[in-house]
């Protein structure tokens, strides 16, 4: 069961890959400044995951106007994520949870999905400026996209 609304969000630092190299991104970077939207997705370059990330990319202005920073998180390597971001022209960071620690901490790690051990469930969390989860959603169906309108409502 994914971490519930009202829970203190587990701290993390994950890698993202940009043209400048590997960079660390921490939840702490946003605390006290803006809300954070975490979108866990199973695997890079799969059709549903690409559709989800492209949809979010098209709505970045909405999230920005609600004072929120958006991150996509999967267990893929940061190098694979960099290529996906490049192909899909994503304008928000994809964070590599290669060691599966963050998905486990947020309780959104599949033990087995179609024979793949330890990939993230499609999940969404909104974390307020104080580090408290104010929205939590997770699905055992990897084809079910998060409720983006509910996410935006939680940010308002």
PDB file of C-alpha atoms in Angstrom:
ATOM      1  CA  UNK A   1       0.000   0.000   0.000  1.00  0.00           C
ATOM      2  CA  UNK A   2       1.506   3.336  -1.062  1.00  0.00           C
ATOM      3  CA  UNK A   3       2.319   5.862   1.638  1.00  0.00           C
ATOM      4  CA  UNK A   4      -0.838   7.654   2.695  1.00  0.00           C
ATOM      5  CA  UNK A   5      -1.838  11.281   2.621  1.00  0.00           C
ATOM      6  CA  UNK A   6      -0.662  12.993   5.802  1.00  0.00           C
ATOM      7  CA  UNK A   7       2.544  10.934   5.983  1.00  0.00           C
ATOM      8  CA  UNK A   8       5.926  12.651   6.111  1.00  0.00           C
ATOM      9  CA  UNK A   9       7.548  12.055   2.716  1.00  0.00           C
ATOM     10  CA  UNK A  10      10.749  10.005   2.894  1.00  0.00           C
ATOM     11  CA  UNK A  11      13.799  12.066   1.981  1.00  0.00           C
ATOM     12  CA  UNK A  12      15.784  11.002  -1.068  1.00  0.00           C
ATOM     13  CA  UNK A  13      18.610  11.973  -3.357  1.00  0.00           C
ATOM     14  CA  UNK A  14      18.572  10.464  -6.852  1.00  0.00           C
ATOM     15  CA  UNK A  15      20.594  10.919 -10.031  1.00  0.00           C
ATOM     16  CA  UNK A  16      19.413  12.601 -13.194  1.00  0.00           C
ATOM     17  CA  UNK A  17      21.469  12.758 -16.383  1.00  0.00           C
ATOM     18  CA  UNK A  18      21.668  15.914 -18.441  1.00  0.00           C
ATOM     19  CA  UNK A  19      23.976  17.116 -21.195  1.00  0.00           C
ATOM     20  CA  UNK A  20      26.205  18.450 -18.397  1.00  0.00           C
ATOM     21  CA  UNK A  21      26.532  15.034 -16.745  1.00  0.00           C
ATOM     22  CA  UNK A  22      25.070  13.293 -13.711  1.00  0.00           C
ATOM     23  CA  UNK A  23      23.401  15.543 -11.148  1.00  0.00           C
ATOM     24  CA  UNK A  24      21.920  14.848  -7.727  1.00  0.00           C
ATOM     25  CA  UNK A  25      18.312  15.847  -7.091  1.00  0.00           C
ATOM     26  CA  UNK A  26      16.948  15.773  -3.540  1.00  0.00           C
ATOM     27  CA  UNK A  27      13.455  16.204  -2.181  1.00  0.00           C
ATOM     28  CA  UNK A  28      15.068  18.632   0.250  1.00  0.00           C
ATOM     29  CA  UNK A  29      15.808  20.969  -2.710  1.00  0.00           C
ATOM     30  CA  UNK A  30      12.120  21.945  -2.802  1.00  0.00           C
ATOM     31  CA  UNK A  31      11.251  22.002   0.894  1.00  0.00           C
ATOM     32  CA  UNK A  32      10.260  25.431   2.103  1.00  0.00           C
ATOM     33  CA  UNK A  33      10.046  26.677  -1.494  1.00  0.00           C
ATOM     34  CA  UNK A  34       7.486  24.780  -3.518  1.00  0.00           C
ATOM     35  CA  UNK A  35       5.404  21.629  -3.731  1.00  0.00           C
ATOM     36  CA  UNK A  36       6.774  18.484  -5.316  1.00  0.00           C
ATOM     37  CA  UNK A  37       5.006  16.058  -7.659  1.00  0.00           C
ATOM     38  CA  UNK A  38       6.556  12.591  -7.871  1.00  0.00           C
ATOM     39  CA  UNK A  39       5.385  10.419 -10.747  1.00  0.00           C
ATOM     40  CA  UNK A  40       6.704   6.867 -10.475  1.00  0.00           C
ATOM     41  CA  UNK A  41       6.519   4.888 -13.715  1.00  0.00           C
ATOM     42  CA  UNK A  42       7.488   1.261 -14.455  1.00  0.00           C
ATOM     43  CA  UNK A  43       9.919   1.404 -17.379  1.00  0.00           C
ATOM     44  CA  UNK A  44      11.342   3.927 -19.824  1.00  0.00           C
ATOM     45  CA  UNK A  45      10.368   3.695 -23.491  1.00  0.00           C
ATOM     46  CA  UNK A  46       7.193   1.700 -22.898  1.00  0.00           C
ATOM     47  CA  UNK A  47       4.178   3.177 -24.655  1.00  0.00           C
ATOM     48  CA  UNK A  48       2.067   3.986 -21.580  1.00  0.00           C
ATOM     49  CA  UNK A  49       5.037   5.497 -19.721  1.00  0.00           C
ATOM     50  CA  UNK A  50       5.961   7.639 -22.699  1.00  0.00           C
ATOM     51  CA  UNK A  51       2.330   8.771 -23.077  1.00  0.00           C
ATOM     52  CA  UNK A  52       2.223   9.695 -19.379  1.00  0.00           C
ATOM     53  CA  UNK A  53       5.470  11.666 -19.410  1.00  0.00           C
ATOM     54  CA  UNK A  54       4.529  13.467 -22.664  1.00  0.00           C
ATOM     55  CA  UNK A  55       1.126  14.383 -21.225  1.00  0.00           C
ATOM     56  CA  UNK A  56       2.755  15.824 -18.119  1.00  0.00           C
ATOM     57  CA  UNK A  57       5.283  17.673 -20.261  1.00  0.00           C
ATOM     58  CA  UNK A  58       2.445  19.394 -22.137  1.00  0.00           C
ATOM     59  CA  UNK A  59       0.970  20.552 -18.806  1.00  0.00           C
ATOM     60  CA  UNK A  60       4.148  21.850 -17.164  1.00  0.00           C
ATOM     61  CA  UNK A  61       2.851  25.424 -17.175  1.00  0.00           C
ATOM     62  CA  UNK A  62      -0.134  24.265 -15.098  1.00  0.00           C
ATOM     63  CA  UNK A  63       2.170  22.724 -12.498  1.00  0.00           C
ATOM     64  CA  UNK A  64       4.464  25.723 -12.511  1.00  0.00           C
ATOM     65  CA  UNK A  65       1.541  28.101 -11.965  1.00  0.00           C
ATOM     66  CA  UNK A  66       0.576  25.973  -8.938  1.00  0.00           C
ATOM     67  CA  UNK A  67       4.117  26.387  -7.530  1.00  0.00           C
ATOM     68  CA  UNK A  68       5.043  22.737  -8.081  1.00  0.00           C
ATOM     69  CA  UNK A  69       8.133  20.964  -9.376  1.00  0.00           C
ATOM     70  CA  UNK A  70       7.501  17.708 -11.257  1.00  0.00           C
ATOM     71  CA  UNK A  71       9.785  14.672 -11.356  1.00  0.00           C
ATOM     72  CA  UNK A  72       9.398  11.347 -13.142  1.00  0.00           C
ATOM     73  CA  UNK A  73      10.975   8.405 -11.303  1.00  0.00           C
ATOM     74  CA  UNK A  74      11.735   4.906 -12.563  1.00  0.00           C
ATOM     75  CA  UNK A  75      14.252   2.169 -11.835  1.00  0.00           C
ATOM     76  CA  UNK A  76      15.911   2.715 -15.216  1.00  0.00           C
ATOM     77  CA  UNK A  77      19.470   3.984 -15.407  1.00  0.00           C
ATOM     78  CA  UNK A  78      19.910   7.755 -15.688  1.00  0.00           C
ATOM     79  CA  UNK A  79      21.454   7.186 -19.127  1.00  0.00           C
ATOM     80  CA  UNK A  80      18.335   5.450 -20.420  1.00  0.00           C
ATOM     81  CA  UNK A  81      16.175   8.171 -18.891  1.00  0.00           C
ATOM     82  CA  UNK A  82      18.290  10.871 -20.535  1.00  0.00           C
ATOM     83  CA  UNK A  83      17.656   9.289 -23.938  1.00  0.00           C
ATOM     84  CA  UNK A  84      13.905   9.014 -23.232  1.00  0.00           C
ATOM     85  CA  UNK A  85      13.801  12.680 -22.181  1.00  0.00           C
ATOM     86  CA  UNK A  86      15.678  13.602 -25.335  1.00  0.00           C
ATOM     87  CA  UNK A  87      13.417  11.545 -27.635  1.00  0.00           C
ATOM     88  CA  UNK A  88      10.232  12.863 -26.006  1.00  0.00           C
ATOM     89  CA  UNK A  89      11.614  16.413 -25.542  1.00  0.00           C
ATOM     90  CA  UNK A  90      10.753  16.300 -21.833  1.00  0.00           C
ATOM     91  CA  UNK A  91      11.339  19.553 -19.963  1.00  0.00           C
ATOM     92  CA  UNK A  92      11.312  18.122 -16.436  1.00  0.00           C
ATOM     93  CA  UNK A  93      13.803  15.810 -14.705  1.00  0.00           C
ATOM     94  CA  UNK A  94      13.613  12.045 -14.797  1.00  0.00           C
ATOM     95  CA  UNK A  95      15.211  10.574 -11.688  1.00  0.00           C
ATOM     96  CA  UNK A  96      16.881   7.184 -11.572  1.00  0.00           C
ATOM     97  CA  UNK A  97      15.867   4.960  -8.680  1.00  0.00           C
ATOM     98  CA  UNK A  98      18.224   2.310 -10.025  1.00  0.00           C
ATOM     99  CA  UNK A  99      18.779   0.848  -6.559  1.00  0.00           C
ATOM    100  CA  UNK A 100      15.017   0.741  -5.965  1.00  0.00           C
ATOM    101  CA  UNK A 101      15.310   2.429  -2.582  1.00  0.00           C
ATOM    102  CA  UNK A 102      12.873   5.300  -3.149  1.00  0.00           C
ATOM    103  CA  UNK A 103      10.104   3.188  -4.702  1.00  0.00           C
ATOM    104  CA  UNK A 104      10.509   0.837  -1.749  1.00  0.00           C
ATOM    105  CA  UNK A 105      10.404   3.735   0.765  1.00  0.00           C
ATOM    106  CA  UNK A 106       7.186   5.050  -0.817  1.00  0.00           C
ATOM    107  CA  UNK A 107       5.850   1.454  -0.930  1.00  0.00           C
ATOM    108  CA  UNK A 108       5.275   1.435  -4.690  1.00  0.00           C
ATOM    109  CA  UNK A 109       7.616  -1.342  -5.825  1.00  0.00           C
ATOM    110  CA  UNK A 110       6.233  -4.332  -7.705  1.00  0.00           C
ATOM    111  CA  UNK A 111       7.726  -7.599  -6.550  1.00  0.00           C
ATOM    112  CA  UNK A 112       6.974  -8.985  -9.998  1.00  0.00           C
ATOM    113  CA  UNK A 113       5.475  -7.310 -13.058  1.00  0.00           C
ATOM    114  CA  UNK A 114       5.312  -9.568 -16.096  1.00  0.00           C
ATOM    115  CA  UNK A 115       8.436 -11.344 -14.902  1.00  0.00           C
ATOM    116  CA  UNK A 116      10.357  -8.142 -14.141  1.00  0.00           C
ATOM    117  CA  UNK A 117      11.421  -8.039 -10.498  1.00  0.00           C
ATOM    118  CA  UNK A 118      11.312  -4.703  -8.703  1.00  0.00           C
ATOM    119  CA  UNK A 119       9.894  -2.041 -11.010  1.00  0.00           C
ATOM    120  CA  UNK A 120       7.923   0.932  -9.762  1.00  0.00           C
ATOM    121  CA  UNK A 121       4.149   0.892  -9.752  1.00  0.00           C
ATOM    122  CA  UNK A 122       2.538   3.746 -11.654  1.00  0.00           C
ATOM    123  CA  UNK A 123       2.052   6.117  -8.754  1.00  0.00           C
ATOM    124  CA  UNK A 124       1.718   9.801  -7.959  1.00  0.00           C
ATOM    125  CA  UNK A 125       2.513  11.773  -4.840  1.00  0.00           C
ATOM    126  CA  UNK A 126       2.116  15.459  -4.112  1.00  0.00           C
ATOM    127  CA  UNK A 127       4.318  16.711  -1.304  1.00  0.00           C
ATOM    128  CA  UNK A 128       3.780  20.127   0.264  1.00  0.00           C
ATOM    129  CA  UNK A 129       6.489  22.648   1.091  1.00  0.00           C
ATOM    130  CA  UNK A 130       6.813  21.152   4.584  1.00  0.00           C
ATOM    131  CA  UNK A 131       7.466  17.638   3.293  1.00  0.00           C
ATOM    132  CA  UNK A 132       4.050  16.137   4.009  1.00  0.00           C
ATOM    133  CA  UNK A 133       2.277  13.978   1.422  1.00  0.00           C
ATOM    134  CA  UNK A 134      -0.960  15.769   0.497  1.00  0.00           C
ATOM    135  CA  UNK A 135      -1.943  13.419  -2.350  1.00  0.00           C
ATOM    136  CA  UNK A 136      -1.191   9.729  -2.840  1.00  0.00           C
ATOM    137  CA  UNK A 137      -2.240   7.414  -5.652  1.00  0.00           C
ATOM    138  CA  UNK A 138      -0.857   4.053  -6.775  1.00  0.00           C
ATOM    139  CA  UNK A 139      -2.133   1.389  -9.129  1.00  0.00           C
ATOM    140  CA  UNK A 140      -1.362  -2.282  -9.540  1.00  0.00           C
ATOM    141  CA  UNK A 141      -2.450  -1.849 -13.183  1.00  0.00           C
ATOM    142  CA  UNK A 142       0.561  -0.441 -15.064  1.00  0.00           C
ATOM    143  CA  UNK A 143      -1.753   0.792 -17.841  1.00  0.00           C
ATOM    144  CA  UNK A 144      -3.784   3.028 -15.505  1.00  0.00           C
ATOM    145  CA  UNK A 145      -2.550   6.616 -15.606  1.00  0.00           C
ATOM    146  CA  UNK A 146      -2.686   8.829 -12.532  1.00  0.00           C
ATOM    147  CA  UNK A 147      -5.636  11.196 -12.095  1.00  0.00           C
ATOM    148  CA  UNK A 148      -3.926  14.384 -13.245  1.00  0.00           C
ATOM    149  CA  UNK A 149      -6.939  16.560 -12.423  1.00  0.00           C
ATOM    150  CA  UNK A 150      -6.916  15.263  -8.832  1.00  0.00           C
ATOM    151  CA  UNK A 151      -3.173  15.943  -8.635  1.00  0.00           C
ATOM    152  CA  UNK A 152      -3.694  19.526  -9.790  1.00  0.00           C
ATOM    153  CA  UNK A 153      -6.608  19.940  -7.374  1.00  0.00           C
ATOM    154  CA  UNK A 154      -4.343  18.840  -4.510  1.00  0.00           C
ATOM    155  CA  UNK A 155      -1.815  21.487  -5.579  1.00  0.00           C
ATOM    156  CA  UNK A 156      -4.388  24.292  -5.616  1.00  0.00           C
TER     157      UNK A 156
END
